[in-house]
Structure formats: C-alpha cells, structure tokens
mmCIF file with all atom_site columns, C-alpha atoms and ligand atoms in Angstrom:
data_model
loop_
_atom_site.group_PDB
_atom_site.id
_atom_site.type_symbol
_atom_site.label_atom_id
_atom_site.label_alt_id
_atom_site.label_comp_id
_atom_site.label_asym_id
_atom_site.label_entity_id
_atom_site.label_seq_id
_atom_site.pdbx_PDB_ins_code
_atom_site.Cartn_x
_atom_site.Cartn_y
_atom_site.Cartn_z
_atom_site.occupancy
_atom_site.B_iso_or_equiv
_atom_site.pdbx_formal_charge
_atom_site.auth_seq_id
_atom_site.auth_comp_id
_atom_site.auth_asym_id
_atom_site.auth_atom_id
_atom_site.pdbx_PDB_model_num
ATOM   1   C  CA  . UNK A 1 1   ? 57.329  54.952  88.464  1.00 57.00 ? 1475 UNK A CA  1
ATOM   2   C  CA  . UNK A 1 2   ? 56.937  58.271  86.018  1.00 64.00 ? 1476 UNK A CA  1
ATOM   3   C  CA  . UNK A 1 3   ? 56.099  60.316  89.443  1.00 65.00 ? 1477 UNK A CA  1
ATOM   4   C  CA  . UNK A 1 4   ? 59.079  59.329  91.147  1.00 67.00 ? 1478 UNK A CA  1
ATOM   5   C  CA  . UNK A 1 5   ? 60.897  60.358  88.592  1.00 68.00 ? 1479 UNK A CA  1
ATOM   6   C  CA  . UNK A 1 6   ? 59.849  63.730  88.409  1.00 64.00 ? 1480 UNK A CA  1
ATOM   7   C  CA  . UNK A 1 7   ? 60.053  64.178  92.459  1.00 65.00 ? 1481 UNK A CA  1
ATOM   8   C  CA  . UNK A 1 8   ? 63.674  63.133  92.011  1.00 65.00 ? 1482 UNK A CA  1
ATOM   9   C  CA  . UNK A 1 9   ? 64.329  65.640  89.311  1.00 63.00 ? 1483 UNK A CA  1
ATOM   10  C  CA  . UNK A 1 10  ? 62.830  68.323  90.826  1.00 64.00 ? 1484 UNK A CA  1
ATOM   11  C  CA  . UNK A 1 11  ? 64.939  67.423  93.865  1.00 59.00 ? 1485 UNK A CA  1
ATOM   12  C  CA  . UNK A 1 12  ? 67.946  67.524  91.958  1.00 54.00 ? 1486 UNK A CA  1
ATOM   13  C  CA  . UNK A 1 13  ? 67.178  70.628  90.533  1.00 58.00 ? 1487 UNK A CA  1
ATOM   14  C  CA  . UNK A 1 14  ? 66.842  72.130  94.011  1.00 54.00 ? 1488 UNK A CA  1
ATOM   15  C  CA  . UNK A 1 15  ? 70.171  70.797  94.834  1.00 55.00 ? 1489 UNK A CA  1
ATOM   16  C  CA  . UNK A 1 16  ? 71.869  72.198  92.088  1.00 53.00 ? 1490 UNK A CA  1
ATOM   17  C  CA  . UNK A 1 17  ? 70.286  75.695  91.987  1.00 52.00 ? 1491 UNK A CA  1
ATOM   18  C  CA  . UNK A 1 18  ? 71.375  75.724  95.628  1.00 52.00 ? 1492 UNK A CA  1
ATOM   19  C  CA  . UNK A 1 19  ? 75.002  74.883  95.295  1.00 51.00 ? 1493 UNK A CA  1
ATOM   20  C  CA  . UNK A 1 20  ? 75.484  76.988  92.238  1.00 50.00 ? 1494 UNK A CA  1
ATOM   21  C  CA  . UNK A 1 21  ? 73.928  80.090  94.252  1.00 48.00 ? 1495 UNK A CA  1
ATOM   22  C  CA  . UNK A 1 22  ? 75.961  79.291  97.204  1.00 50.00 ? 1496 UNK A CA  1
ATOM   23  C  CA  . UNK A 1 23  ? 78.862  79.173  95.141  1.00 51.00 ? 1497 UNK A CA  1
ATOM   24  C  CA  . UNK A 1 24  ? 78.602  82.564  93.660  1.00 49.00 ? 1498 UNK A CA  1
ATOM   25  C  CA  . UNK A 1 25  ? 77.780  84.139  97.024  1.00 46.00 ? 1499 UNK A CA  1
ATOM   26  C  CA  . UNK A 1 26  ? 80.896  82.456  98.640  1.00 46.00 ? 1500 UNK A CA  1
ATOM   27  C  CA  . UNK A 1 27  ? 82.954  83.431  95.818  1.00 48.00 ? 1501 UNK A CA  1
ATOM   28  C  CA  . UNK A 1 28  ? 82.319  87.413  96.317  1.00 59.00 ? 1502 UNK A CA  1
ATOM   29  C  CA  . UNK A 1 29  ? 81.107  88.048  99.748  1.00 94.00 ? 1503 UNK A CA  1
ATOM   30  C  CA  . UNK A 1 30  ? 84.364  88.925  101.931 1.00 97.00 ? 1504 UNK A CA  1
ATOM   31  C  CA  . UNK A 1 31  ? 82.140  89.583  104.987 1.00 96.00 ? 1505 UNK A CA  1
ATOM   32  C  CA  . UNK A 1 32  ? 81.026  86.122  104.842 1.00 96.00 ? 1506 UNK A CA  1
ATOM   33  C  CA  . UNK A 1 33  ? 84.736  84.733  104.265 1.00 96.00 ? 1507 UNK A CA  1
ATOM   34  C  CA  . UNK A 1 34  ? 86.294  86.692  107.149 1.00 97.00 ? 1508 UNK A CA  1
ATOM   35  C  CA  . UNK A 1 35  ? 83.856  85.155  109.252 1.00 96.00 ? 1509 UNK A CA  1
ATOM   36  C  CA  . UNK A 1 36  ? 83.992  81.420  107.637 1.00 95.00 ? 1510 UNK A CA  1
ATOM   37  C  CA  . UNK A 1 37  ? 87.782  81.570  107.307 1.00 96.00 ? 1511 UNK A CA  1
ATOM   38  C  CA  . UNK A 1 38  ? 88.091  82.742  110.997 1.00 96.00 ? 1512 UNK A CA  1
ATOM   39  C  CA  . UNK A 1 39  ? 89.699  85.801  110.345 1.00 97.00 ? 1513 UNK A CA  1
ATOM   40  C  CA  . UNK A 1 40  ? 87.442  87.017  113.298 1.00 97.00 ? 1514 UNK A CA  1
ATOM   41  C  CA  . UNK A 1 41  ? 89.047  85.178  115.886 1.00 96.00 ? 1515 UNK A CA  1
ATOM   42  C  CA  . UNK A 1 42  ? 92.336  87.093  115.720 1.00 97.00 ? 1516 UNK A CA  1
ATOM   43  C  CA  . UNK A 1 43  ? 91.358  90.210  114.388 1.00 98.00 ? 1517 UNK A CA  1
ATOM   44  C  CA  . UNK A 1 44  ? 88.249  90.668  115.847 1.00 97.00 ? 1518 UNK A CA  1
ATOM   45  C  CA  . UNK A 1 45  ? 84.675  91.757  114.735 1.00 96.00 ? 1519 UNK A CA  1
ATOM   46  C  CA  . UNK A 1 46  ? 84.988  93.867  111.330 1.00 97.00 ? 1520 UNK A CA  1
ATOM   47  C  CA  . UNK A 1 47  ? 88.884  93.600  111.748 1.00 98.00 ? 1521 UNK A CA  1
ATOM   48  C  CA  . UNK A 1 48  ? 88.546  96.417  114.782 1.00 97.00 ? 1522 UNK A CA  1
ATOM   49  C  CA  . UNK A 1 49  ? 89.001  94.347  117.840 1.00 97.00 ? 1523 UNK A CA  1
ATOM   50  C  CA  . UNK A 1 50  ? 92.035  92.289  117.642 1.00 98.00 ? 1524 UNK A CA  1
ATOM   51  C  CA  . UNK A 1 51  ? 92.344  89.473  120.528 1.00 97.00 ? 1525 UNK A CA  1
ATOM   52  C  CA  . UNK A 1 52  ? 95.552  91.016  121.923 1.00 96.00 ? 1526 UNK A CA  1
ATOM   53  C  CA  . UNK A 1 53  ? 97.141  94.271  121.481 1.00 96.00 ? 1527 UNK A CA  1
ATOM   54  C  CA  . UNK A 1 54  ? 100.370 92.621  119.370 1.00 95.00 ? 1528 UNK A CA  1
ATOM   55  C  CA  . UNK A 1 55  ? 98.041  91.405  117.008 1.00 97.00 ? 1529 UNK A CA  1
ATOM   56  C  CA  . UNK A 1 56  ? 96.908  94.039  114.200 1.00 97.00 ? 1530 UNK A CA  1
ATOM   57  C  CA  . UNK A 1 57  ? 93.680  96.232  113.491 1.00 98.00 ? 1531 UNK A CA  1
ATOM   58  C  CA  . UNK A 1 58  ? 92.836  94.861  109.514 1.00 98.00 ? 1532 UNK A CA  1
ATOM   59  C  CA  . UNK A 1 59  ? 90.015  97.279  108.844 1.00 98.00 ? 1533 UNK A CA  1
ATOM   60  C  CA  . UNK A 1 60  ? 90.495  100.648 106.883 1.00 98.00 ? 1534 UNK A CA  1
ATOM   61  C  CA  . UNK A 1 61  ? 93.587  99.836  104.994 1.00 98.00 ? 1535 UNK A CA  1
ATOM   62  C  CA  . UNK A 1 62  ? 93.465  100.316 101.201 1.00 98.00 ? 1536 UNK A CA  1
ATOM   63  C  CA  . UNK A 1 63  ? 92.550  96.834  99.646  1.00 98.00 ? 1537 UNK A CA  1
ATOM   64  C  CA  . UNK A 1 64  ? 95.545  96.831  97.485  1.00 98.00 ? 1538 UNK A CA  1
ATOM   65  C  CA  . UNK A 1 65  ? 97.936  96.748  100.702 1.00 98.00 ? 1539 UNK A CA  1
ATOM   66  C  CA  . UNK A 1 66  ? 95.785  94.312  102.678 1.00 98.00 ? 1540 UNK A CA  1
ATOM   67  C  CA  . UNK A 1 67  ? 95.221  91.845  99.915  1.00 98.00 ? 1541 UNK A CA  1
ATOM   68  C  CA  . UNK A 1 68  ? 99.466  92.163  99.290  1.00 98.00 ? 1542 UNK A CA  1
ATOM   69  C  CA  . UNK A 1 69  ? 99.900  91.581  103.048 1.00 98.00 ? 1543 UNK A CA  1
ATOM   70  C  CA  . UNK A 1 70  ? 97.953  88.300  102.861 1.00 98.00 ? 1544 UNK A CA  1
ATOM   71  C  CA  . UNK A 1 71  ? 99.440  87.127  99.932  1.00 98.00 ? 1545 UNK A CA  1
ATOM   72  C  CA  . UNK A 1 72  ? 102.970 87.865  101.261 1.00 98.00 ? 1546 UNK A CA  1
ATOM   73  C  CA  . UNK A 1 73  ? 102.093 85.839  104.426 1.00 98.00 ? 1547 UNK A CA  1
ATOM   74  C  CA  . UNK A 1 74  ? 100.685 83.282  102.569 1.00 97.00 ? 1548 UNK A CA  1
ATOM   75  C  CA  . UNK A 1 75  ? 103.836 82.949  100.488 1.00 96.00 ? 1549 UNK A CA  1
ATOM   76  C  CA  . UNK A 1 76  ? 106.264 83.419  102.985 1.00 96.00 ? 1550 UNK A CA  1
ATOM   77  C  CA  . UNK A 1 77  ? 107.643 86.987  101.111 1.00 97.00 ? 1551 UNK A CA  1
ATOM   78  C  CA  . UNK A 1 78  ? 106.348 88.463  104.327 1.00 97.00 ? 1552 UNK A CA  1
ATOM   79  C  CA  . UNK A 1 79  ? 107.634 85.997  107.281 1.00 97.00 ? 1553 UNK A CA  1
ATOM   80  C  CA  . UNK A 1 80  ? 109.034 86.457  110.733 1.00 95.00 ? 1554 UNK A CA  1
ATOM   81  C  CA  . UNK A 1 81  ? 107.510 88.401  113.551 1.00 94.00 ? 1555 UNK A CA  1
ATOM   82  C  CA  . UNK A 1 82  ? 104.096 86.946  114.439 1.00 96.00 ? 1556 UNK A CA  1
ATOM   83  C  CA  . UNK A 1 83  ? 103.045 85.929  110.946 1.00 96.00 ? 1557 UNK A CA  1
ATOM   84  C  CA  . UNK A 1 84  ? 103.563 82.202  112.103 1.00 95.00 ? 1558 UNK A CA  1
ATOM   85  C  CA  . UNK A 1 85  ? 100.257 82.721  113.659 1.00 92.00 ? 1559 UNK A CA  1
ATOM   86  C  CA  . UNK A 1 86  ? 98.597  84.140  110.581 1.00 93.00 ? 1560 UNK A CA  1
ATOM   87  C  CA  . UNK A 1 87  ? 100.201 81.843  108.183 1.00 95.00 ? 1561 UNK A CA  1
ATOM   88  C  CA  . UNK A 1 88  ? 98.328  78.267  108.276 1.00 93.00 ? 1562 UNK A CA  1
ATOM   89  C  CA  . UNK A 1 89  ? 95.223  80.542  108.475 1.00 93.00 ? 1563 UNK A CA  1
ATOM   90  C  CA  . UNK A 1 90  ? 95.447  81.935  104.891 1.00 95.00 ? 1564 UNK A CA  1
ATOM   91  C  CA  . UNK A 1 91  ? 97.509  79.009  103.379 1.00 95.00 ? 1565 UNK A CA  1
ATOM   92  C  CA  . UNK A 1 92  ? 94.222  77.755  101.198 1.00 94.00 ? 1566 UNK A CA  1
ATOM   93  C  CA  . UNK A 1 93  ? 92.617  80.988  100.817 1.00 96.00 ? 1567 UNK A CA  1
ATOM   94  C  CA  . UNK A 1 94  ? 92.174  81.298  96.766  1.00 96.00 ? 1568 UNK A CA  1
ATOM   95  C  CA  . UNK A 1 95  ? 93.549  85.137  95.058  1.00 96.00 ? 1569 UNK A CA  1
ATOM   96  C  CA  . UNK A 1 96  ? 89.695  85.579  94.738  1.00 95.00 ? 1570 UNK A CA  1
ATOM   97  C  CA  . UNK A 1 97  ? 89.152  85.219  98.306  1.00 96.00 ? 1571 UNK A CA  1
ATOM   98  C  CA  . UNK A 1 98  ? 91.700  87.469  99.209  1.00 97.00 ? 1572 UNK A CA  1
ATOM   99  C  CA  . UNK A 1 99  ? 90.352  89.956  97.251  1.00 97.00 ? 1573 UNK A CA  1
ATOM   100 C  CA  . UNK A 1 100 ? 86.933  89.620  98.176  1.00 97.00 ? 1574 UNK A CA  1
ATOM   101 C  CA  . UNK A 1 101 ? 87.971  89.714  102.013 1.00 97.00 ? 1575 UNK A CA  1
ATOM   102 C  CA  . UNK A 1 102 ? 90.305  92.720  101.651 1.00 98.00 ? 1576 UNK A CA  1
ATOM   103 C  CA  . UNK A 1 103 ? 87.724  94.792  99.770  1.00 97.00 ? 1577 UNK A CA  1
ATOM   104 C  CA  . UNK A 1 104 ? 85.458  93.989  102.484 1.00 97.00 ? 1578 UNK A CA  1
ATOM   105 C  CA  . UNK A 1 105 ? 87.975  94.974  105.330 1.00 98.00 ? 1579 UNK A CA  1
ATOM   106 C  CA  . UNK A 1 106 ? 89.141  98.146  103.201 1.00 97.00 ? 1580 UNK A CA  1
ATOM   107 C  CA  . UNK A 1 107 ? 85.749  99.481  103.263 1.00 97.00 ? 1581 UNK A CA  1
ATOM   108 C  CA  . UNK A 1 108 ? 85.077  99.679  106.932 1.00 96.00 ? 1582 UNK A CA  1
ATOM   109 C  CA  . UNK A 1 109 ? 86.195  102.899 108.734 1.00 95.00 ? 1583 UNK A CA  1
HETATM 110 C  C1  . HEC B 2 .   ? 95.516  82.860  114.542 1.00 60.86 ? 1464 HEC B C1  1
HETATM 111 C  C2  . HEC B 2 .   ? 95.622  84.284  114.566 1.00 60.86 ? 1464 HEC B C2  1
HETATM 112 C  C3  . HEC B 2 .   ? 95.150  85.025  113.365 1.00 60.86 ? 1464 HEC B C3  1
HETATM 113 C  C4  . HEC B 2 .   ? 94.320  84.701  112.382 1.00 60.86 ? 1464 HEC B C4  1
HETATM 114 C  C5  . HEC B 2 .   ? 93.187  83.279  112.565 1.00 60.86 ? 1464 HEC B C5  1
HETATM 115 C  C6  . HEC B 2 .   ? 94.092  85.642  111.222 1.00 60.86 ? 1464 HEC B C6  1
HETATM 116 N  N1  . HEC B 2 .   ? 95.495  86.157  111.504 1.00 60.86 ? 1464 HEC B N1  1
HETATM 117 FE FE1 . HEC B 2 .   ? 95.652  87.770  110.162 1.00 60.86 ? 1464 HEC B FE1 1
HETATM 118 N  N2  . HEC B 2 .   ? 97.834  88.285  111.176 1.00 60.86 ? 1464 HEC B N2  1
HETATM 119 C  C7  . HEC B 2 .   ? 97.665  87.573  112.674 1.00 60.86 ? 1464 HEC B C7  1
HETATM 120 C  C8  . HEC B 2 .   ? 99.170  88.542  113.092 1.00 60.86 ? 1464 HEC B C8  1
HETATM 121 C  C9  . HEC B 2 .   ? 99.759  87.831  114.441 1.00 60.86 ? 1464 HEC B C9  1
HETATM 122 C  C10 . HEC B 2 .   ? 99.581  89.221  112.552 1.00 60.86 ? 1464 HEC B C10 1
HETATM 123 C  C11 . HEC B 2 .   ? 100.605 89.813  112.431 1.00 60.86 ? 1464 HEC B C11 1
HETATM 124 C  C12 . HEC B 2 .   ? 101.838 89.356  111.544 1.00 60.86 ? 1464 HEC B C12 1
HETATM 125 C  C13 . HEC B 2 .   ? 103.212 89.992  111.676 1.00 60.86 ? 1464 HEC B C13 1
HETATM 126 O  O1  . HEC B 2 .   ? 103.501 90.334  112.754 1.00 60.86 ? 1464 HEC B O1  1
HETATM 127 O  O2  . HEC B 2 .   ? 103.703 90.525  110.844 1.00 60.86 ? 1464 HEC B O2  1
HETATM 128 C  C14 . HEC B 2 .   ? 98.528  89.444  111.227 1.00 60.86 ? 1464 HEC B C14 1
HETATM 129 C  C15 . HEC B 2 .   ? 98.415  89.831  110.066 1.00 60.86 ? 1464 HEC B C15 1
HETATM 130 C  C16 . HEC B 2 .   ? 97.579  89.974  109.371 1.00 60.86 ? 1464 HEC B C16 1
HETATM 131 C  C17 . HEC B 2 .   ? 97.275  91.545  108.191 1.00 60.86 ? 1464 HEC B C17 1
HETATM 132 C  C18 . HEC B 2 .   ? 98.485  92.165  107.739 1.00 60.86 ? 1464 HEC B C18 1
HETATM 133 C  C19 . HEC B 2 .   ? 98.336  93.582  108.729 1.00 60.86 ? 1464 HEC B C19 1
HETATM 134 C  C20 . HEC B 2 .   ? 99.124  94.663  108.402 1.00 60.86 ? 1464 HEC B C20 1
HETATM 135 O  O3  . HEC B 2 .   ? 98.655  95.794  108.626 1.00 60.86 ? 1464 HEC B O3  1
HETATM 136 O  O4  . HEC B 2 .   ? 100.217 94.523  107.869 1.00 60.86 ? 1464 HEC B O4  1
HETATM 137 C  C21 . HEC B 2 .   ? 96.536  91.103  107.416 1.00 60.86 ? 1464 HEC B C21 1
HETATM 138 C  C22 . HEC B 2 .   ? 95.829  91.740  106.322 1.00 60.86 ? 1464 HEC B C22 1
HETATM 139 C  C23 . HEC B 2 .   ? 95.552  90.077  108.167 1.00 60.86 ? 1464 HEC B C23 1
HETATM 140 N  N3  . HEC B 2 .   ? 96.432  89.085  108.846 1.00 60.86 ? 1464 HEC B N3  1
HETATM 141 C  C24 . HEC B 2 .   ? 94.360  89.454  107.483 1.00 60.86 ? 1464 HEC B C24 1
HETATM 142 C  C25 . HEC B 2 .   ? 93.891  87.934  107.825 1.00 60.86 ? 1464 HEC B C25 1
HETATM 143 C  C26 . HEC B 2 .   ? 92.747  87.361  107.095 1.00 60.86 ? 1464 HEC B C26 1
HETATM 144 C  C27 . HEC B 2 .   ? 91.957  88.174  106.360 1.00 60.86 ? 1464 HEC B C27 1
HETATM 145 C  C28 . HEC B 2 .   ? 92.516  86.319  108.184 1.00 60.86 ? 1464 HEC B C28 1
HETATM 146 C  C29 . HEC B 2 .   ? 91.878  85.278  107.506 1.00 60.86 ? 1464 HEC B C29 1
HETATM 147 C  C30 . HEC B 2 .   ? 91.802  84.626  106.289 1.00 60.86 ? 1464 HEC B C30 1
HETATM 148 C  C31 . HEC B 2 .   ? 93.505  86.213  109.097 1.00 60.86 ? 1464 HEC B C31 1
HETATM 149 N  N4  . HEC B 2 .   ? 94.223  87.511  109.188 1.00 60.86 ? 1464 HEC B N4  1
HETATM 150 C  C32 . HEC B 2 .   ? 93.524  85.356  110.530 1.00 60.86 ? 1464 HEC B C32 1
HETATM 151 C  C33 . HEC B 2 .   ? 97.070  86.911  113.319 1.00 60.86 ? 1464 HEC B C33 1
HETATM 152 C  C34 . HEC B 2 .   ? 95.837  85.738  112.834 1.00 60.86 ? 1464 HEC B C34 1
#
C-alpha cells in the first residue's frame, strides 16, 4: 500500500527530527542538565540553596573553577570530605555536559 508507506515515512521523519533536535538541546543546555542530573536535589534551585549547610552553593564561581571541581570529584583527584555524596552523581557526566552545567552555574549571580 503506497499510502501506508508514505505515512510510515512521515512518522519516521518526525521521530528522527525529534531525536536530533532533543539531542542538540541536551548537549548545550546546562540548565536542563542541572535538573535532569539531579544536581538540584542537593545544591538547590540555581545552585543557591543547598539542602544542608554543609553542602556548597555552586552558583557564581567561574566556569573554569566549577568544571575543574566536578572533573576532580569525578576522577577522584578531589576526595574525602563530603565528596562521596557527590561522586556517584557525576560519574556518568561527559566533559561536554560538565562544561555546559558549569557555564550555566557560573552565570547565576
Ligand atoms: C547527593 C548530593 C549531591 C548531588 C546530587 C550533587 N552534589 Fe555536588 N556536591 C555535593 C557535596 C556534599 C559537595 C561537597 C564535597 C566536599 O565536601 O568536598 C559537592 C560539591 C560540588 C561542587 C564543588 C563546589 C566547590 O565550591 O568546590 C560542585 C561544582 C558541584 N558539587 C556540582 C554538582 C553538580 C553539577 C551536580 C549534578 C551533576 C551535583 N553537584 C550533584 C553533593 C551533591
């Protein structure tokens, strides 16, 4: 059936364009990642309201400092203290995601 083929092709096209666009948004959107990767559950809204006084605020630092801390906690260079709470949360982040989240946090006053 020709019409069935056209419908299937159209649906496939929609799925593919949705996948491509959501991927590019995902790669660049630090704000979305901050929520999706559950950072906010400990560091609070916009990194400003940590859930306990012993947890750091993470907004307003330079992007370079923030990205470096996340990478060092991820690879174990920065260990001890309360890093255990954080390490598992950043284990699966890519460098690109770390950069995007750090850029987002650094821009929040
Ligand atoms: C389970 C709670 C928890 C989650 C979830 C969490 N963190 Fe953390 N994070 C911490 C704690 C606790 C520390 C302080 C570690 C220490 O004592 O050295 C920390 C430290 C940091 C630091 C270093 C701050 C500084 O001033 O040195 C940054 C940046 C950071 N977290 C970002 C993130 C990001 C981004 C995410 C999400 C991908 C995230 N955290 C998820 C608990 C968490």
